[in-house]
Short mmCIF file of C-alpha atoms in Angstrom, two decimals:
data_model
loop_
_atom_site.label_atom_id
_atom_site.label_comp_id
_atom_site.label_asym_id
_atom_site.label_seq_id
_atom_site.Cartn_x
_atom_site.Cartn_y
_atom_site.Cartn_z
CA UNK A 1 0.50 38.02 -14.74
CA UNK A 2 -0.73 37.87 -10.80
CA UNK A 3 -2.01 34.30 -11.61
CA UNK A 4 1.14 32.90 -13.44
CA UNK A 5 3.20 34.24 -10.50
CA UNK A 6 0.82 32.69 -7.78
CA UNK A 7 1.17 29.19 -10.31
CA UNK A 8 4.98 29.37 -9.53
CA UNK A 9 4.44 29.87 -6.37
CA UNK A 10 2.50 27.13 -5.56
CA UNK A 11 4.67 24.77 -8.28
CA UNK A 12 7.14 25.82 -5.89
CA UNK A 13 5.95 25.08 -2.57
CA UNK A 14 4.81 22.13 -3.95
CA UNK A 15 7.92 20.71 -5.01
CA UNK A 16 9.69 21.66 -1.71
CA UNK A 17 7.17 19.84 -0.10
CA UNK A 18 6.68 17.26 -2.23
CA UNK A 19 10.57 16.02 -2.07
CA UNK A 20 10.30 17.48 1.74
CA UNK A 21 8.62 14.73 2.71
CA UNK A 22 10.75 11.82 1.52
CA UNK A 23 13.28 13.81 2.79
CA UNK A 24 11.40 13.76 6.46
CA UNK A 25 10.83 9.87 6.29
CA UNK A 26 14.91 9.62 5.25
CA UNK A 27 15.59 11.47 8.35
CA UNK A 28 13.31 9.63 10.43
CA UNK A 29 15.39 6.57 9.88
CA UNK A 30 18.34 8.40 10.20
CA UNK A 31 17.60 9.87 13.76
CA UNK A 32 15.92 6.53 14.92
CA UNK A 33 18.81 4.16 14.14
CA UNK A 34 20.46 6.47 17.11
CA UNK A 35 17.78 5.19 19.27
CA UNK A 36 17.70 1.79 17.61
CA UNK A 37 21.19 1.08 18.66
CA UNK A 38 20.34 1.83 22.12
CA UNK A 39 17.51 -0.53 22.20
CA UNK A 40 19.16 -3.34 20.63
CA UNK A 41 21.99 -3.30 22.45
CA UNK A 42 20.65 -5.52 25.78
CA UNK A 43 18.70 -7.59 23.19
CA UNK A 44 21.82 -8.79 20.93
CA UNK A 45 24.35 -8.01 24.05
CA UNK A 46 26.41 -5.79 21.60
CA UNK A 47 29.23 -4.43 22.21
CA UNK A 48 30.48 -0.83 21.60
CA UNK A 49 32.43 -1.51 18.44
CA UNK A 50 29.40 -3.66 17.45
CA UNK A 51 27.43 -1.02 18.00
CA UNK A 52 29.93 1.62 16.35
CA UNK A 53 29.38 -1.45 13.14
CA UNK A 54 25.72 -0.87 13.15
CA UNK A 55 26.10 3.36 11.62
CA UNK A 56 29.10 2.68 9.50
CA UNK A 57 27.30 0.11 7.96
CA UNK A 58 24.93 2.13 6.87
CA UNK A 59 27.17 4.95 5.67
CA UNK A 60 29.02 2.29 3.16
CA UNK A 61 25.45 1.57 1.86
CA UNK A 62 25.27 5.52 1.66
CA UNK A 63 28.92 5.91 -0.11
CA UNK A 64 27.94 2.82 -2.58
CA UNK A 65 24.60 4.36 -3.08
CA UNK A 66 25.36 8.33 -3.56
CA UNK A 67 28.22 7.49 -6.40
CA UNK A 68 25.78 5.14 -8.61
CA UNK A 69 22.47 6.84 -8.33
CA UNK A 70 23.89 10.15 -8.47
CA UNK A 71 25.59 8.82 -11.95
CA UNK A 72 22.74 7.29 -12.50
CA UNK A 73 20.22 10.71 -11.99
CA UNK A 74 22.74 12.25 -15.10
CA UNK A 75 21.79 9.00 -17.53
CA UNK A 76 17.94 8.66 -16.73
CA UNK A 77 17.01 12.09 -14.85
CA UNK A 78 16.32 13.19 -11.43
CA UNK A 79 12.66 12.41 -10.62
CA UNK A 80 13.23 8.10 -11.84
CA UNK A 81 16.30 7.63 -9.44
CA UNK A 82 14.71 9.53 -6.85
CA UNK A 83 11.83 7.40 -6.78
CA UNK A 84 13.71 4.41 -7.26
CA UNK A 85 16.10 5.70 -3.99
CA UNK A 86 12.47 5.81 -2.40
CA UNK A 87 11.36 2.25 -2.70
CA UNK A 88 14.89 0.78 -2.04
CA UNK A 89 15.25 2.40 1.07
CA UNK A 90 11.36 2.07 2.35
CA UNK A 91 11.35 -1.57 1.41
CA UNK A 92 14.72 -2.30 3.33
CA UNK A 93 13.60 -0.30 6.30
CA UNK A 94 10.23 -2.29 6.77
CA UNK A 95 12.05 -5.62 6.26
CA UNK A 96 14.49 -4.89 8.96
CA UNK A 97 11.37 -4.46 11.33
CA UNK A 98 11.95 -8.78 10.57
CA UNK A 99 15.45 -9.09 11.51
CA UNK A 100 16.69 -11.83 13.85
CA UNK A 101 19.61 -11.32 14.61
CA UNK A 102 22.68 -8.55 14.19
CA UNK A 103 24.05 -10.07 10.93
CA UNK A 104 20.66 -9.93 9.14
CA UNK A 105 19.74 -6.42 10.53
CA UNK A 106 23.54 -5.24 9.13
CA UNK A 107 22.53 -6.69 5.34
CA UNK A 108 19.33 -4.56 5.32
CA UNK A 109 21.17 -1.58 6.90
CA UNK A 110 23.59 -1.43 4.11
CA UNK A 111 20.45 -1.63 1.45
CA UNK A 112 18.54 1.10 3.30
CA UNK A 113 21.66 3.40 3.00
CA UNK A 114 22.41 2.74 -0.39
CA UNK A 115 18.85 4.17 -1.09
CA UNK A 116 19.35 6.96 1.32
CA UNK A 117 22.41 7.66 -0.22
CA UNK A 118 21.29 8.05 -3.52
CA UNK A 119 18.06 10.09 -2.55
CA UNK A 120 20.07 12.92 -0.69
CA UNK A 121 22.37 14.60 -3.28
CA UNK A 122 20.29 13.72 -6.26
CA UNK A 123 17.04 15.51 -4.70
CA UNK A 124 18.88 18.55 -3.54
CA UNK A 125 20.00 18.70 -6.98
CA UNK A 126 16.94 18.23 -8.69
CA UNK A 127 15.30 21.13 -5.69
CA UNK A 128 18.29 23.25 -7.41
CA UNK A 129 17.63 23.28 -10.80
CA UNK A 130 13.54 23.88 -10.56
CA UNK A 131 13.27 27.27 -8.97
CA UNK A 132 14.35 30.42 -9.77
CA UNK A 133 18.00 32.07 -9.04
CA UNK A 134 17.21 34.20 -6.36
CA UNK A 135 15.33 31.66 -4.51
CA UNK A 136 17.30 28.47 -5.27
CA UNK A 137 19.86 28.54 -2.02
CA UNK A 138 17.20 29.15 0.26
CA UNK A 139 14.98 26.86 -1.27
CA UNK A 140 17.11 23.80 -0.79
CA UNK A 141 17.82 24.40 2.73
CA UNK A 142 14.17 24.55 3.33
CA UNK A 143 14.35 21.20 1.95
CA UNK A 144 16.87 20.58 4.56
CA UNK A 145 14.49 21.40 6.94
CA UNK A 146 12.43 18.65 6.62
CA UNK A 147 15.59 16.75 7.68
CA UNK A 148 14.97 18.37 11.44
CA UNK A 149 11.32 17.71 11.07
CA UNK A 150 12.48 13.78 10.60
CA UNK A 151 14.42 14.24 13.29
CA UNK A 152 12.01 15.52 15.65
CA UNK A 153 9.33 12.64 14.53
CA UNK A 154 12.30 9.77 15.09
CA UNK A 155 12.83 11.36 18.77
CA UNK A 156 9.22 11.12 19.67
CA UNK A 157 9.00 7.95 18.00
CA UNK A 158 11.35 6.79 19.95
CA UNK A 159 10.50 8.24 23.22
CA UNK A 160 6.44 7.11 23.21
CA UNK A 161 7.28 3.66 21.02
CA UNK A 162 10.61 1.83 21.60
CA UNK A 163 9.98 2.03 24.94
CA UNK A 164 5.88 0.54 25.07
CA UNK A 165 6.09 -1.30 21.88
CA UNK A 166 10.20 -2.22 20.74
CA UNK A 167 12.34 -0.90 18.01
CA UNK A 168 10.49 -3.25 15.47
CA UNK A 169 7.53 -1.21 15.29
CA UNK A 170 9.14 1.80 15.03
CA UNK A 171 11.06 0.44 11.92
CA UNK A 172 7.90 -0.48 10.70
CA UNK A 173 6.67 3.08 10.54
CA UNK A 174 9.46 4.01 8.56
CA UNK A 175 8.81 1.77 5.87
CA UNK A 176 5.31 3.46 4.70
CA UNK A 177 7.46 5.88 2.72
CA UNK A 178 6.64 2.86 -0.22
CA UNK A 179 3.39 4.15 -0.17
CA UNK A 180 4.27 7.69 -0.53
CA UNK A 181 6.67 6.93 -3.59
CA UNK A 182 3.37 6.53 -5.71
CA UNK A 183 2.00 10.06 -4.72
CA UNK A 184 5.67 11.27 -5.52
CA UNK A 185 5.43 9.34 -9.12
CA UNK A 186 2.63 11.49 -10.07
CA UNK A 187 3.24 14.94 -8.13
CA UNK A 188 6.64 16.23 -9.09
CA UNK A 189 8.16 17.42 -12.28
CA UNK A 190 11.63 16.26 -14.16
CA UNK A 191 14.27 19.11 -13.82
CA UNK A 192 13.81 21.52 -16.59
CA UNK A 193 17.66 21.75 -16.73
CA UNK A 194 18.04 17.97 -17.11
CA UNK A 195 15.23 18.14 -19.51
CA UNK A 196 16.74 20.59 -21.46
CA UNK A 197 20.53 19.26 -21.66
CA UNK A 198 19.09 16.42 -24.43
CA UNK A 199 19.85 13.31 -21.65
CA UNK A 200 23.41 13.08 -22.24
CA UNK A 201 24.83 9.87 -21.31
CA UNK A 202 28.11 10.35 -19.15
CA UNK A 203 30.75 7.76 -18.46
CA UNK A 204 31.80 7.39 -14.78
CA UNK A 205 35.40 7.40 -15.81
CA UNK A 206 34.99 10.43 -18.15
CA UNK A 207 33.01 12.49 -15.75
CA UNK A 208 35.66 11.32 -12.32
CA UNK A 209 38.73 12.88 -14.34
CA UNK A 210 36.19 15.87 -16.08
CA UNK A 211 35.70 16.93 -12.35
CA UNK A 212 39.26 16.72 -11.09
CA UNK A 213 40.55 18.91 -13.75
CA UNK A 214 40.01 22.63 -14.13
CA UNK A 215 37.66 24.04 -13.95
CA UNK A 216 36.02 22.10 -11.51
CA UNK A 217 39.73 21.08 -10.10
CA UNK A 218 39.22 23.36 -6.72
CA UNK A 219 35.44 22.79 -6.40
CA UNK A 220 35.66 19.39 -6.07
CA UNK A 221 38.77 19.07 -3.80
CA UNK A 222 36.80 21.50 -1.53
CA UNK A 223 33.94 19.59 -1.44
CA UNK A 224 35.29 15.77 -0.86
CA UNK A 225 37.30 17.59 1.96
CA UNK A 226 34.21 19.32 3.50
CA UNK A 227 31.88 16.31 2.71
CA UNK A 228 34.33 13.83 4.31
CA UNK A 229 34.97 16.30 7.53
CA UNK A 230 31.06 17.21 8.35
CA UNK A 231 29.63 13.66 7.84
CA UNK A 232 32.36 12.02 9.41
CA UNK A 233 31.72 14.60 12.50
CA UNK A 234 28.10 14.21 12.22
CA UNK A 235 27.76 10.57 12.54
CA UNK A 236 30.43 10.04 15.08
CA UNK A 237 28.39 12.64 17.06
CA UNK A 238 24.55 12.54 16.54
CA UNK A 239 24.61 8.48 16.59
CA UNK A 240 26.04 8.33 19.33
CA UNK A 241 24.54 10.95 21.40
CA UNK A 242 21.39 8.69 23.16
CA UNK A 243 24.02 5.94 23.88
CA UNK A 244 26.42 9.11 25.27
CA UNK A 245 23.88 10.52 27.46
CA UNK A 246 23.14 6.74 28.94
CA UNK A 247 26.87 6.30 29.58
CA UNK A 248 27.32 9.21 31.64
CA UNK A 249 24.61 7.81 33.84
CA UNK A 250 21.45 8.46 32.41
CA UNK A 251 18.46 6.06 32.04
CA UNK A 252 17.42 5.04 28.34
CA UNK A 253 14.25 7.11 28.47
CA UNK A 254 15.69 10.21 29.95
CA UNK A 255 18.34 10.21 27.46
CA UNK A 256 15.84 9.76 24.49
CA UNK A 257 13.84 12.63 26.50
CA UNK A 258 16.77 14.70 26.55
CA UNK A 259 18.05 14.11 23.08
CA UNK A 260 14.84 14.63 21.73
CA UNK A 261 15.14 18.55 23.78
CA UNK A 262 18.16 18.87 21.43
CA UNK A 263 16.61 18.12 18.54
CA UNK A 264 13.90 20.72 18.90
CA UNK A 265 17.23 23.51 17.87
CA UNK A 266 17.08 21.45 14.80
CA UNK A 267 14.83 23.83 13.18
CA UNK A 268 15.69 27.27 14.09
CA UNK A 269 18.85 26.48 12.72
CA UNK A 270 17.85 25.44 9.41
CA UNK A 271 15.82 28.75 9.43
CA UNK A 272 18.13 30.82 10.10
CA UNK A 273 20.80 29.48 7.44
CA UNK A 274 18.02 29.60 4.89
CA UNK A 275 17.65 33.39 5.95
CA UNK A 276 21.03 34.32 5.79
CA UNK A 277 21.68 32.02 3.08
CA UNK A 278 20.55 34.50 -0.01
CA UNK A 279 21.93 38.06 2.20
CA UNK A 280 25.32 37.15 2.99
CA UNK A 281 26.32 34.44 0.86
CA UNK A 282 26.92 30.34 0.51
CA UNK A 283 30.36 30.16 1.97
CA UNK A 284 30.20 32.65 4.88
CA UNK A 285 27.04 31.10 6.34
CA UNK A 286 28.97 27.15 5.59
CA UNK A 287 31.63 28.76 7.40
CA UNK A 288 30.31 30.28 9.93
CA UNK A 289 27.55 27.31 11.00
CA UNK A 290 30.75 25.12 10.92
CA UNK A 291 32.51 27.32 13.68
CA UNK A 292 29.52 27.24 15.55
CA UNK A 293 29.27 23.53 15.02
CA UNK A 294 33.29 23.26 16.40
CA UNK A 295 32.38 25.21 19.73
CA UNK A 296 29.79 23.49 20.08
CA UNK A 297 30.95 19.95 19.98
CA UNK A 298 33.89 20.79 22.28
CA UNK A 299 31.22 22.14 24.79
CA UNK A 300 29.77 19.03 24.87
CA UNK A 301 32.50 16.38 25.30
CA UNK A 302 33.39 18.84 28.45
CA UNK A 303 30.36 19.28 30.17
CA UNK A 304 29.48 17.79 33.18
CA UNK A 305 25.71 18.48 34.08
CA UNK A 306 22.76 18.21 32.85
CA UNK A 307 22.39 21.61 32.21
CA UNK A 308 25.23 22.04 30.53
CA UNK A 309 25.09 19.14 28.47
CA UNK A 310 21.35 20.17 26.67
CA UNK A 311 22.91 23.55 26.27
CA UNK A 312 25.80 22.31 23.88
CA UNK A 313 23.50 19.62 22.62
CA UNK A 314 21.07 22.49 21.34
CA UNK A 315 24.05 24.47 20.04
CA UNK A 316 25.40 21.49 18.67
CA UNK A 317 21.82 20.87 16.48
CA UNK A 318 21.36 23.74 15.92
CA UNK A 319 24.77 24.99 14.38
CA UNK A 320 25.51 21.71 12.59
CA UNK A 321 22.30 20.75 11.13
CA UNK A 322 22.27 24.53 10.06
CA UNK A 323 25.43 23.75 8.09
CA UNK A 324 24.19 20.98 6.63
CA UNK A 325 21.57 22.99 4.58
CA UNK A 326 24.10 25.48 3.46
CA UNK A 327 26.35 22.47 1.87
CA UNK A 328 23.32 20.99 0.26
CA UNK A 329 22.27 24.15 -1.55
CA UNK A 330 26.18 24.91 -2.13
CA UNK A 331 27.39 21.60 -3.73
CA UNK A 332 24.85 21.07 -6.88
CA UNK A 333 26.22 24.58 -7.84
CA UNK A 334 29.56 23.50 -8.13
CA UNK A 335 29.04 21.72 -11.23
CA UNK A 336 27.49 22.63 -14.98
CA UNK A 337 24.35 20.56 -15.29
CA UNK A 338 25.64 17.82 -17.20
CA UNK A 339 27.82 16.26 -14.37
CA UNK A 340 26.16 18.61 -11.49
CA UNK A 341 24.13 15.00 -10.10
CA UNK A 342 27.38 12.87 -10.66
CA UNK A 343 29.74 15.90 -8.86
CA UNK A 344 27.28 16.10 -5.64
CA UNK A 345 26.97 12.23 -5.82
CA UNK A 346 30.59 11.91 -5.58
CA UNK A 347 31.32 14.22 -3.10
CA UNK A 348 28.75 12.63 -0.93
CA UNK A 349 29.91 9.19 -1.46
CA UNK A 350 33.37 10.40 -0.05
CA UNK A 351 31.26 12.12 2.85
CA UNK A 352 30.30 8.52 3.78
CA UNK A 353 33.41 7.02 4.28
CA UNK A 354 33.79 9.53 7.18
CA UNK A 355 30.40 8.41 8.13
CA UNK A 356 31.98 4.96 8.32
CA UNK A 357 34.94 6.08 10.23
CA UNK A 358 32.87 7.99 12.74
CA UNK A 359 30.85 5.87 14.96
CA UNK A 360 33.46 3.11 14.40
CA UNK A 361 36.04 5.44 16.13
CA UNK A 362 33.90 6.92 19.00
CA UNK A 363 33.15 2.93 19.50
CA UNK A 364 36.75 1.96 19.61
CA UNK A 365 37.92 4.91 21.32
CA UNK A 366 34.53 4.48 24.36
CA UNK A 367 35.77 1.03 24.89
CA UNK A 368 39.48 2.65 25.11
CA UNK A 369 38.47 4.35 27.86
CA UNK A 370 39.32 7.32 26.23
CA UNK A 371 37.00 10.30 27.91
CA UNK A 372 34.25 12.13 26.14
CA UNK A 373 36.42 15.30 26.08
CA UNK A 374 39.20 13.90 23.63
CA UNK A 375 36.06 12.33 21.20
CA UNK A 376 35.01 15.48 20.99
CA UNK A 377 37.60 17.53 20.38
CA UNK A 378 38.74 15.10 17.30
CA UNK A 379 35.30 15.85 15.88
CA UNK A 380 36.21 19.78 16.78
CA UNK A 381 39.37 19.47 14.56
CA UNK A 382 37.51 17.76 11.57
CA UNK A 383 35.37 20.58 11.53
CA UNK A 384 37.70 23.35 11.37
CA UNK A 385 39.41 21.93 8.81
CA UNK A 386 36.37 21.40 6.82
CA UNK A 387 36.10 25.98 7.52
CA UNK A 388 39.43 26.42 6.44
CA UNK A 389 38.78 23.99 2.83
CA UNK A 390 35.76 26.19 2.46
CA UNK A 391 37.36 29.55 2.93
CA UNK A 392 40.64 29.01 1.03
CA UNK A 393 39.39 26.57 -1.90
CA UNK A 394 35.38 27.52 -1.98
CA UNK A 395 33.72 30.47 -4.68
CA UNK A 396 30.76 32.32 -3.51
CA UNK A 397 27.93 31.48 -6.15
CA UNK A 398 25.21 33.03 -4.93
CA UNK A 399 22.81 34.84 -7.94
CA UNK A 400 24.55 32.48 -10.92
CA UNK A 401 22.57 31.11 -12.99
CA UNK A 402 22.86 27.11 -13.04
CA UNK A 403 23.38 26.14 -17.05
#
């Protein structure tokens, strides 16, 4: 009995680590993009609006990928779709190092976004369906912690590599995910819930209608609101952090270093959320960390001194990424296995629309001379709306069996 339990522990650890490393590479790309945007601004003489579009075009791809590959994962399996999305993402990342101009770079960012958008909700669904009920929420949040590790790696690469060897070398490093995909194919097993479902083939429109009817109507409305507001604020704030630091008067290298310090705070945010999520429940943890994010966003926008910027930036990282972990744990638990990946993917796809609007809005407002305090107040309001949606429409799913 003890050896069986030990095998289960090792299988659990291998699953979290295997999917987590893929998630780490994804985070490296997203995290590095904020530094790449700051680096290519001078090389291609980009305006603030054009810089905003670099983040938004990736979100368009993520919206497409989340919906398309989320649906596909309910048809052909979670593991197969994860491998496909890994390859799309990694090939696009490596090719972007060869971009000769803004238009080519934007096209490749769209492709990369499709791979990223498809992988994230499918990965959280695979983990949710593959671990025991009492560990499910914590496992997904721990999976999300690899995102912080990826951002930390992105910040380190951006601080040491981009100033010395250029952003193209950094993009090649993210393309190494293609090599990892071959290990992933052999090391990760298919979701037992998917295998037990008999490989049903849901249709897009039938699934969409089902998600907007009882008993899933409240859950779908809640998830779409929360995902939109969270992604809108996240990409609006974090993709602009290095550039905001530069606009506040710090050099590019100093800005990269300061954002690196802020990024370190993401890891304790994840671990705290992972510890609390099986004690407080999904709703309470998600709402608490979102409220912390709202307060930190307001403080960061109003900060004037370096010390205050760093403190608020670290709190923003701590609470926002903890909220992300709780959201990824909460989303798949809203639906049955037949539409779980589709439902999570559609919610994430709607969220990516917010990821399109956020960076564009920041670029437009900066170009119009709007203060950072006003810009971050908008993100604070968006997060408060997400909190209200969770508290009013959400239901607690801690301890419930997945079917």
